Amino acid sequence: MNASAPKGRRRRRSRLALSSFLLALAAVFATPSLSWGHAFLTEPITLSVRNQVVTGTAMVDSSQLNRSGEGKDRVVLTPAQKLIGIRVNGDELEIAAAWTSSASGSVDAQTVSIVFVTKPFVGEYNRIDMRWGFSSPSEQVLLLTSNTSMLANFDANDSVSFNNSFWGSAGSYFNQGVRHIVFGLDHLLFLIVLGLGLFKFGLNRKAAVGAIGLVSAFTLGHALSFTLAYLGLISLSSNVVEPVIALSIFAAALGALTKWQWEKYWVLATFIGLVHGLGFASSLAQMGIATSQHTAAIVSFNLGIDLAQICVVALTAVGLWVVRRYSGRHHEIIRRFALIAIAGVALFWTVTRLIPG
């Protein structure tokens, strides 16, 4: 047997590892905003319902506003009437006034903050619909009332609807829980790493049982910390939480690259879940969500997160099965390539999140 063959394979593997790492770093450097996994959660457009009047605040494209002849302020009543539509219980409400907020800073900025109010509606509301024609950095709308809050995303027609009911509020939080996993890149990558590590030896009963135990421990940890943080019983700065979340992805990727049977270490999974739960809670806190229906909000949001987590890990397992079936003996190289790339991204995130500002 040629003695140089093992050395050649090791060199190829080393080159693969290095190229994967450099590729991952190049990707995140090209898109620096992704270094924060929650960057997708921009400040939402806010609707507040008080005394049968709907008040809204939003960041909009300044080029869509008109300049008045009085001073330097921009009058936005005319475009607001054309570009914002508010319906309560099916009845269209007239926009009574709209103006730029002093918090928006320079009126020459690309985006400015506006405030708008409707004329009063009669009775209690059961449903609120909004049509949005402004260009805005946010695709989310937060509805605040005296006893609850709901968060929703614009549909393809730039419209959004809210139902004033228990199930409407619960469904809102459930949907945001799912979206937080699907669009929260750091949590998504951690779950993919879990799947790549748990099913590295194939899809079998032992791997499935290990996955259930580890994901359950992770779920228990983040549900506990999220609940305590949401209720204001614990608080930890995002400057601490976010780097630790990124570091947990890096450590998990390294574990999945070794023969370490880390699925047995459910205590560690619980601890990592505690940290990720603080990340979930801080994301909602940044958006100013507060509701008296704490139980519905907590349970619904966690159910959304858990369902999405199970789907991500299951899809990762199926993906590994497909790769193993159709790539032959190269499946392990592909799995390692993915893990090294994720480790590179996580390491970059860890470093950038530790840098102030």
mmCIF file with all atom_site columns, C-alpha atoms in Angstrom, residues 91-258:
data_model
loop_
_atom_site.group_PDB
_atom_site.id
_atom_site.type_symbol
_atom_site.label_atom_id
_atom_site.label_alt_id
_atom_site.label_comp_id
_atom_site.label_asym_id
_atom_site.label_entity_id
_atom_site.label_seq_id
_atom_site.pdbx_PDB_ins_code
_atom_site.Cartn_x
_atom_site.Cartn_y
_atom_site.Cartn_z
_atom_site.occupancy
_atom_site.B_iso_or_equiv
_atom_site.pdbx_formal_charge
_atom_site.auth_seq_id
_atom_site.auth_comp_id
_atom_site.auth_asym_id
_atom_site.auth_atom_id
_atom_site.pdbx_PDB_model_num
ATOM 1   C CA . ASP A 1 91  ? -65.623 50.682 8.291  1.00 0.00 ? 91  ASP A CA 1
ATOM 2   C CA . GLU A 1 92  ? -62.963 52.943 6.773  1.00 0.00 ? 92  GLU A CA 1
ATOM 3   C CA . LEU A 1 93  ? -61.577 55.550 9.198  1.00 0.00 ? 93  LEU A CA 1
ATOM 4   C CA . GLU A 1 94  ? -60.404 58.916 7.968  1.00 0.00 ? 94  GLU A CA 1
ATOM 5   C CA . ILE A 1 95  ? -56.853 59.946 8.815  1.00 0.00 ? 95  ILE A CA 1
ATOM 6   C CA . ALA A 1 96  ? -57.472 63.068 10.896 1.00 0.00 ? 96  ALA A CA 1
ATOM 7   C CA . ALA A 1 97  ? -53.857 64.262 11.147 1.00 0.00 ? 97  ALA A CA 1
ATOM 8   C CA . ALA A 1 98  ? -50.322 63.172 10.377 1.00 0.00 ? 98  ALA A CA 1
ATOM 9   C CA . TRP A 1 99  ? -46.979 64.788 11.042 1.00 0.00 ? 99  TRP A CA 1
ATOM 10  C CA . THR A 1 100 ? -43.279 64.094 11.328 1.00 0.00 ? 100 THR A CA 1
ATOM 11  C CA . SER A 1 101 ? -42.043 63.198 14.778 1.00 0.00 ? 101 SER A CA 1
ATOM 12  C CA . SER A 1 102 ? -39.301 65.246 16.421 1.00 0.00 ? 102 SER A CA 1
ATOM 13  C CA . ALA A 1 103 ? -37.605 61.931 17.206 1.00 0.00 ? 103 ALA A CA 1
ATOM 14  C CA . SER A 1 104 ? -36.933 61.424 13.507 1.00 0.00 ? 104 SER A CA 1
ATOM 15  C CA . GLY A 1 105 ? -33.977 63.795 13.454 1.00 0.00 ? 105 GLY A CA 1
ATOM 16  C CA . SER A 1 106 ? -33.025 65.450 10.188 1.00 0.00 ? 106 SER A CA 1
ATOM 17  C CA . VAL A 1 107 ? -35.840 65.727 7.652  1.00 0.00 ? 107 VAL A CA 1
ATOM 18  C CA . ASP A 1 108 ? -33.247 65.160 4.952  1.00 0.00 ? 108 ASP A CA 1
ATOM 19  C CA . ALA A 1 109 ? -32.542 61.634 6.180  1.00 0.00 ? 109 ALA A CA 1
ATOM 20  C CA . GLN A 1 110 ? -33.559 58.752 3.969  1.00 0.00 ? 110 GLN A CA 1
ATOM 21  C CA . THR A 1 111 ? -36.197 57.686 6.495  1.00 0.00 ? 111 THR A CA 1
ATOM 22  C CA . VAL A 1 112 ? -38.107 59.804 8.989  1.00 0.00 ? 112 VAL A CA 1
ATOM 23  C CA . SER A 1 113 ? -40.560 59.021 11.760 1.00 0.00 ? 113 SER A CA 1
ATOM 24  C CA . ILE A 1 114 ? -44.201 59.966 11.297 1.00 0.00 ? 114 ILE A CA 1
ATOM 25  C CA . VAL A 1 115 ? -47.205 59.951 13.608 1.00 0.00 ? 115 VAL A CA 1
ATOM 26  C CA . PHE A 1 116 ? -50.781 59.666 12.391 1.00 0.00 ? 116 PHE A CA 1
ATOM 27  C CA . VAL A 1 117 ? -54.176 59.555 14.100 1.00 0.00 ? 117 VAL A CA 1
ATOM 28  C CA . THR A 1 118 ? -57.618 58.588 12.864 1.00 0.00 ? 118 THR A CA 1
ATOM 29  C CA . LYS A 1 119 ? -60.983 60.093 13.584 1.00 0.00 ? 119 LYS A CA 1
ATOM 30  C CA . PRO A 1 120 ? -62.867 58.265 16.366 1.00 0.00 ? 120 PRO A CA 1
ATOM 31  C CA . PHE A 1 121 ? -64.800 55.099 15.667 1.00 0.00 ? 121 PHE A CA 1
ATOM 32  C CA . VAL A 1 122 ? -67.994 54.041 17.436 1.00 0.00 ? 122 VAL A CA 1
ATOM 33  C CA . GLY A 1 123 ? -68.143 51.201 19.949 1.00 0.00 ? 123 GLY A CA 1
ATOM 34  C CA . GLU A 1 124 ? -65.601 48.479 20.617 1.00 0.00 ? 124 GLU A CA 1
ATOM 35  C CA . TYR A 1 125 ? -63.516 47.031 17.834 1.00 0.00 ? 125 TYR A CA 1
ATOM 36  C CA . ASN A 1 126 ? -63.532 43.381 16.816 1.00 0.00 ? 126 ASN A CA 1
ATOM 37  C CA . ARG A 1 127 ? -61.211 43.654 13.835 1.00 0.00 ? 127 ARG A CA 1
ATOM 38  C CA . ILE A 1 128 ? -58.659 46.174 12.568 1.00 0.00 ? 128 ILE A CA 1
ATOM 39  C CA . ASP A 1 129 ? -57.305 46.115 9.016  1.00 0.00 ? 129 ASP A CA 1
ATOM 40  C CA . MET A 1 130 ? -54.490 48.319 7.756  1.00 0.00 ? 130 MET A CA 1
ATOM 41  C CA . ARG A 1 131 ? -53.362 49.006 4.201  1.00 0.00 ? 131 ARG A CA 1
ATOM 42  C CA . TRP A 1 132 ? -49.831 50.421 3.954  1.00 0.00 ? 132 TRP A CA 1
ATOM 43  C CA . GLY A 1 133 ? -48.552 52.314 0.912  1.00 0.00 ? 133 GLY A CA 1
ATOM 44  C CA . PHE A 1 134 ? -45.431 53.982 2.327  1.00 0.00 ? 134 PHE A CA 1
ATOM 45  C CA . SER A 1 135 ? -41.972 52.551 1.766  1.00 0.00 ? 135 SER A CA 1
ATOM 46  C CA . SER A 1 136 ? -40.800 51.465 5.189  1.00 0.00 ? 136 SER A CA 1
ATOM 47  C CA . PRO A 1 137 ? -37.869 49.484 6.645  1.00 0.00 ? 137 PRO A CA 1
ATOM 48  C CA . SER A 1 138 ? -40.278 47.384 8.701  1.00 0.00 ? 138 SER A CA 1
ATOM 49  C CA . GLU A 1 139 ? -42.521 44.561 7.529  1.00 0.00 ? 139 GLU A CA 1
ATOM 50  C CA . GLN A 1 140 ? -44.132 44.125 10.947 1.00 0.00 ? 140 GLN A CA 1
ATOM 51  C CA . VAL A 1 141 ? -47.010 45.896 12.672 1.00 0.00 ? 141 VAL A CA 1
ATOM 52  C CA . LEU A 1 142 ? -47.461 45.923 16.435 1.00 0.00 ? 142 LEU A CA 1
ATOM 53  C CA . LEU A 1 143 ? -50.987 46.564 17.738 1.00 0.00 ? 143 LEU A CA 1
ATOM 54  C CA . LEU A 1 144 ? -51.240 47.827 21.318 1.00 0.00 ? 144 LEU A CA 1
ATOM 55  C CA . THR A 1 145 ? -54.482 48.073 23.285 1.00 0.00 ? 145 THR A CA 1
ATOM 56  C CA . SER A 1 146 ? -55.268 48.617 26.946 1.00 0.00 ? 146 SER A CA 1
ATOM 57  C CA . ASN A 1 147 ? -55.002 44.919 27.771 1.00 0.00 ? 147 ASN A CA 1
ATOM 58  C CA . THR A 1 148 ? -53.019 43.126 25.086 1.00 0.00 ? 148 THR A CA 1
ATOM 59  C CA . SER A 1 149 ? -50.684 43.367 22.108 1.00 0.00 ? 149 SER A CA 1
ATOM 60  C CA . MET A 1 150 ? -50.435 41.558 18.803 1.00 0.00 ? 150 MET A CA 1
ATOM 61  C CA . LEU A 1 151 ? -47.648 41.416 16.251 1.00 0.00 ? 151 LEU A CA 1
ATOM 62  C CA . ALA A 1 152 ? -48.203 40.573 12.591 1.00 0.00 ? 152 ALA A CA 1
ATOM 63  C CA . ASN A 1 153 ? -46.396 40.792 9.261  1.00 0.00 ? 153 ASN A CA 1
ATOM 64  C CA . PHE A 1 154 ? -47.588 42.430 6.071  1.00 0.00 ? 154 PHE A CA 1
ATOM 65  C CA . ASP A 1 155 ? -48.948 40.105 3.418  1.00 0.00 ? 155 ASP A CA 1
ATOM 66  C CA . ALA A 1 156 ? -48.097 40.274 -0.289 1.00 0.00 ? 156 ALA A CA 1
ATOM 67  C CA . ASN A 1 157 ? -50.543 43.173 -0.696 1.00 0.00 ? 157 ASN A CA 1
ATOM 68  C CA . ASP A 1 158 ? -48.940 45.236 2.106  1.00 0.00 ? 158 ASP A CA 1
ATOM 69  C CA . SER A 1 159 ? -51.965 44.691 4.313  1.00 0.00 ? 159 SER A CA 1
ATOM 70  C CA . VAL A 1 160 ? -52.372 43.336 7.805  1.00 0.00 ? 160 VAL A CA 1
ATOM 71  C CA . SER A 1 161 ? -55.358 42.329 9.954  1.00 0.00 ? 161 SER A CA 1
ATOM 72  C CA . PHE A 1 162 ? -55.914 41.927 13.686 1.00 0.00 ? 162 PHE A CA 1
ATOM 73  C CA . ASN A 1 163 ? -58.788 40.185 15.491 1.00 0.00 ? 163 ASN A CA 1
ATOM 74  C CA . ASN A 1 164 ? -59.545 41.398 18.999 1.00 0.00 ? 164 ASN A CA 1
ATOM 75  C CA . SER A 1 165 ? -59.844 37.975 20.592 1.00 0.00 ? 165 SER A CA 1
ATOM 76  C CA . PHE A 1 166 ? -57.918 35.579 22.794 1.00 0.00 ? 166 PHE A CA 1
ATOM 77  C CA . TRP A 1 167 ? -57.181 33.344 19.814 1.00 0.00 ? 167 TRP A CA 1
ATOM 78  C CA . GLY A 1 168 ? -56.128 36.310 17.726 1.00 0.00 ? 168 GLY A CA 1
ATOM 79  C CA . SER A 1 169 ? -53.533 37.304 20.313 1.00 0.00 ? 169 SER A CA 1
ATOM 80  C CA . ALA A 1 170 ? -52.396 33.689 20.861 1.00 0.00 ? 170 ALA A CA 1
ATOM 81  C CA . GLY A 1 171 ? -52.079 33.101 17.123 1.00 0.00 ? 171 GLY A CA 1
ATOM 82  C CA . SER A 1 172 ? -50.028 36.268 16.787 1.00 0.00 ? 172 SER A CA 1
ATOM 83  C CA . TYR A 1 173 ? -47.456 35.103 19.337 1.00 0.00 ? 173 TYR A CA 1
ATOM 84  C CA . PHE A 1 174 ? -47.418 31.552 17.934 1.00 0.00 ? 174 PHE A CA 1
ATOM 85  C CA . ASN A 1 175 ? -46.653 32.921 14.468 1.00 0.00 ? 175 ASN A CA 1
ATOM 86  C CA . GLN A 1 176 ? -43.848 35.113 15.813 1.00 0.00 ? 176 GLN A CA 1
ATOM 87  C CA . GLY A 1 177 ? -42.367 32.130 17.657 1.00 0.00 ? 177 GLY A CA 1
ATOM 88  C CA . VAL A 1 178 ? -42.161 30.196 14.384 1.00 0.00 ? 178 VAL A CA 1
ATOM 89  C CA . ARG A 1 179 ? -40.725 33.200 12.546 1.00 0.00 ? 179 ARG A CA 1
ATOM 90  C CA . HIS A 1 180 ? -38.124 33.737 15.255 1.00 0.00 ? 180 HIS A CA 1
ATOM 91  C CA . ILE A 1 181 ? -36.617 30.335 14.501 1.00 0.00 ? 181 ILE A CA 1
ATOM 92  C CA . VAL A 1 182 ? -37.045 30.444 10.731 1.00 0.00 ? 182 VAL A CA 1
ATOM 93  C CA . PHE A 1 183 ? -35.589 33.950 10.365 1.00 0.00 ? 183 PHE A CA 1
ATOM 94  C CA . GLY A 1 184 ? -33.380 34.054 13.473 1.00 0.00 ? 184 GLY A CA 1
ATOM 95  C CA . LEU A 1 185 ? -30.139 32.918 11.876 1.00 0.00 ? 185 LEU A CA 1
ATOM 96  C CA . ASP A 1 186 ? -28.262 32.158 15.082 1.00 0.00 ? 186 ASP A CA 1
ATOM 97  C CA . HIS A 1 187 ? -30.986 29.916 16.541 1.00 0.00 ? 187 HIS A CA 1
ATOM 98  C CA . LEU A 1 188 ? -31.533 28.299 13.138 1.00 0.00 ? 188 LEU A CA 1
ATOM 99  C CA . LEU A 1 189 ? -27.844 27.446 12.746 1.00 0.00 ? 189 LEU A CA 1
ATOM 100 C CA . PHE A 1 190 ? -27.683 26.006 16.269 1.00 0.00 ? 190 PHE A CA 1
ATOM 101 C CA . LEU A 1 191 ? -30.564 23.640 15.501 1.00 0.00 ? 191 LEU A CA 1
ATOM 102 C CA . ILE A 1 192 ? -28.987 22.587 12.209 1.00 0.00 ? 192 ILE A CA 1
ATOM 103 C CA . VAL A 1 193 ? -25.775 21.799 14.097 1.00 0.00 ? 193 VAL A CA 1
ATOM 104 C CA . LEU A 1 194 ? -27.802 19.725 16.569 1.00 0.00 ? 194 LEU A CA 1
ATOM 105 C CA . GLY A 1 195 ? -29.195 17.684 13.703 1.00 0.00 ? 195 GLY A CA 1
ATOM 106 C CA . LEU A 1 196 ? -25.796 17.294 12.026 1.00 0.00 ? 196 LEU A CA 1
ATOM 107 C CA . GLY A 1 197 ? -24.337 16.032 15.300 1.00 0.00 ? 197 GLY A CA 1
ATOM 108 C CA . LEU A 1 198 ? -27.184 13.824 16.480 1.00 0.00 ? 198 LEU A CA 1
ATOM 109 C CA . PHE A 1 199 ? -27.645 11.990 13.193 1.00 0.00 ? 199 PHE A CA 1
ATOM 110 C CA . LYS A 1 200 ? -24.012 11.773 12.093 1.00 0.00 ? 200 LYS A CA 1
ATOM 111 C CA . PHE A 1 201 ? -24.101 7.956  12.263 1.00 0.00 ? 201 PHE A CA 1
ATOM 112 C CA . GLY A 1 202 ? -27.402 7.607  10.452 1.00 0.00 ? 202 GLY A CA 1
ATOM 113 C CA . LEU A 1 203 ? -31.152 7.642  11.005 1.00 0.00 ? 203 LEU A CA 1
ATOM 114 C CA . ASN A 1 204 ? -31.933 5.003  13.608 1.00 0.00 ? 204 ASN A CA 1
ATOM 115 C CA . ARG A 1 205 ? -33.841 4.525  16.840 1.00 0.00 ? 205 ARG A CA 1
ATOM 116 C CA . LYS A 1 206 ? -30.876 5.374  19.060 1.00 0.00 ? 206 LYS A CA 1
ATOM 117 C CA . ALA A 1 207 ? -30.271 8.642  17.229 1.00 0.00 ? 207 ALA A CA 1
ATOM 118 C CA . ALA A 1 208 ? -33.974 9.511  17.367 1.00 0.00 ? 208 ALA A CA 1
ATOM 119 C CA . VAL A 1 209 ? -34.170 8.885  21.132 1.00 0.00 ? 209 VAL A CA 1
ATOM 120 C CA . GLY A 1 210 ? -31.028 10.960 21.674 1.00 0.00 ? 210 GLY A CA 1
ATOM 121 C CA . ALA A 1 211 ? -32.475 13.767 19.559 1.00 0.00 ? 211 ALA A CA 1
ATOM 122 C CA . ILE A 1 212 ? -35.735 13.771 21.521 1.00 0.00 ? 212 ILE A CA 1
ATOM 123 C CA . GLY A 1 213 ? -33.853 13.951 24.826 1.00 0.00 ? 213 GLY A CA 1
ATOM 124 C CA . LEU A 1 214 ? -31.447 16.666 23.768 1.00 0.00 ? 214 LEU A CA 1
ATOM 125 C CA . VAL A 1 215 ? -34.040 18.854 22.030 1.00 0.00 ? 215 VAL A CA 1
ATOM 126 C CA . SER A 1 216 ? -36.383 18.438 25.036 1.00 0.00 ? 216 SER A CA 1
ATOM 127 C CA . ALA A 1 217 ? -33.619 19.588 27.393 1.00 0.00 ? 217 ALA A CA 1
ATOM 128 C CA . PHE A 1 218 ? -32.854 22.556 25.139 1.00 0.00 ? 218 PHE A CA 1
ATOM 129 C CA . THR A 1 219 ? -36.585 23.378 24.990 1.00 0.00 ? 219 THR A CA 1
ATOM 130 C CA . LEU A 1 220 ? -36.945 23.162 28.776 1.00 0.00 ? 220 LEU A CA 1
ATOM 131 C CA . GLY A 1 221 ? -34.021 25.519 29.263 1.00 0.00 ? 221 GLY A CA 1
ATOM 132 C CA . HIS A 1 222 ? -35.134 28.232 26.862 1.00 0.00 ? 222 HIS A CA 1
ATOM 133 C CA . ALA A 1 223 ? -38.783 28.012 27.971 1.00 0.00 ? 223 ALA A CA 1
ATOM 134 C CA . LEU A 1 224 ? -37.760 28.563 31.599 1.00 0.00 ? 224 LEU A CA 1
ATOM 135 C CA . SER A 1 225 ? -35.439 31.509 30.963 1.00 0.00 ? 225 SER A CA 1
ATOM 136 C CA . PHE A 1 226 ? -37.775 33.086 28.400 1.00 0.00 ? 226 PHE A CA 1
ATOM 137 C CA . THR A 1 227 ? -40.680 32.973 30.853 1.00 0.00 ? 227 THR A CA 1
ATOM 138 C CA . LEU A 1 228 ? -38.673 34.448 33.731 1.00 0.00 ? 228 LEU A CA 1
ATOM 139 C CA . ALA A 1 229 ? -37.207 37.180 31.512 1.00 0.00 ? 229 ALA A CA 1
ATOM 140 C CA . TYR A 1 230 ? -40.567 37.977 29.942 1.00 0.00 ? 230 TYR A CA 1
ATOM 141 C CA . LEU A 1 231 ? -42.088 38.444 33.400 1.00 0.00 ? 231 LEU A CA 1
ATOM 142 C CA . GLY A 1 232 ? -39.171 40.667 34.418 1.00 0.00 ? 232 GLY A CA 1
ATOM 143 C CA . LEU A 1 233 ? -37.881 38.260 37.078 1.00 0.00 ? 233 LEU A CA 1
ATOM 144 C CA . ILE A 1 234 ? -34.411 37.983 35.531 1.00 0.00 ? 234 ILE A CA 1
ATOM 145 C CA . SER A 1 235 ? -32.504 40.333 33.280 1.00 0.00 ? 235 SER A CA 1
ATOM 146 C CA . LEU A 1 236 ? -29.225 39.982 31.439 1.00 0.00 ? 236 LEU A CA 1
ATOM 147 C CA . SER A 1 237 ? -27.756 42.434 28.938 1.00 0.00 ? 237 SER A CA 1
ATOM 148 C CA . SER A 1 238 ? -27.891 41.435 25.276 1.00 0.00 ? 238 SER A CA 1
ATOM 149 C CA . ASN A 1 239 ? -24.198 42.384 25.159 1.00 0.00 ? 239 ASN A CA 1
ATOM 150 C CA . VAL A 1 240 ? -23.629 39.251 27.241 1.00 0.00 ? 240 VAL A CA 1
ATOM 151 C CA . VAL A 1 241 ? -26.373 36.991 25.890 1.00 0.00 ? 241 VAL A CA 1
ATOM 152 C CA . GLU A 1 242 ? -25.706 37.434 22.175 1.00 0.00 ? 242 GLU A CA 1
ATOM 153 C CA . PRO A 1 243 ? -21.971 36.553 22.217 1.00 0.00 ? 243 PRO A CA 1
ATOM 154 C CA . VAL A 1 244 ? -22.691 33.480 24.363 1.00 0.00 ? 244 VAL A CA 1
ATOM 155 C CA . ILE A 1 245 ? -25.369 32.342 21.896 1.00 0.00 ? 245 ILE A CA 1
ATOM 156 C CA . ALA A 1 246 ? -22.865 32.640 19.046 1.00 0.00 ? 246 ALA A CA 1
ATOM 157 C CA . LEU A 1 247 ? -20.221 30.829 21.098 1.00 0.00 ? 247 LEU A CA 1
ATOM 158 C CA . SER A 1 248 ? -22.678 27.985 21.801 1.00 0.00 ? 248 SER A CA 1
ATOM 159 C CA . ILE A 1 249 ? -23.074 27.461 18.047 1.00 0.00 ? 249 ILE A CA 1
ATOM 160 C CA . PHE A 1 250 ? -19.299 27.331 17.594 1.00 0.00 ? 250 PHE A CA 1
ATOM 161 C CA . ALA A 1 251 ? -18.874 24.853 20.468 1.00 0.00 ? 251 ALA A CA 1
ATOM 162 C CA . ALA A 1 252 ? -21.728 22.658 19.220 1.00 0.00 ? 252 ALA A CA 1
ATOM 163 C CA . ALA A 1 253 ? -20.218 22.579 15.719 1.00 0.00 ? 253 ALA A CA 1
ATOM 164 C CA . LEU A 1 254 ? -16.861 21.476 17.129 1.00 0.00 ? 254 LEU A CA 1
ATOM 165 C CA . GLY A 1 255 ? -18.610 18.762 19.119 1.00 0.00 ? 255 GLY A CA 1
ATOM 166 C CA . ALA A 1 256 ? -20.431 17.517 16.035 1.00 0.00 ? 256 ALA A CA 1
ATOM 167 C CA . LEU A 1 257 ? -17.084 17.276 14.213 1.00 0.00 ? 257 LEU A CA 1
ATOM 168 C CA . THR A 1 258 ? -15.693 14.879 16.852 1.00 0.00 ? 258 THR A CA 1
#
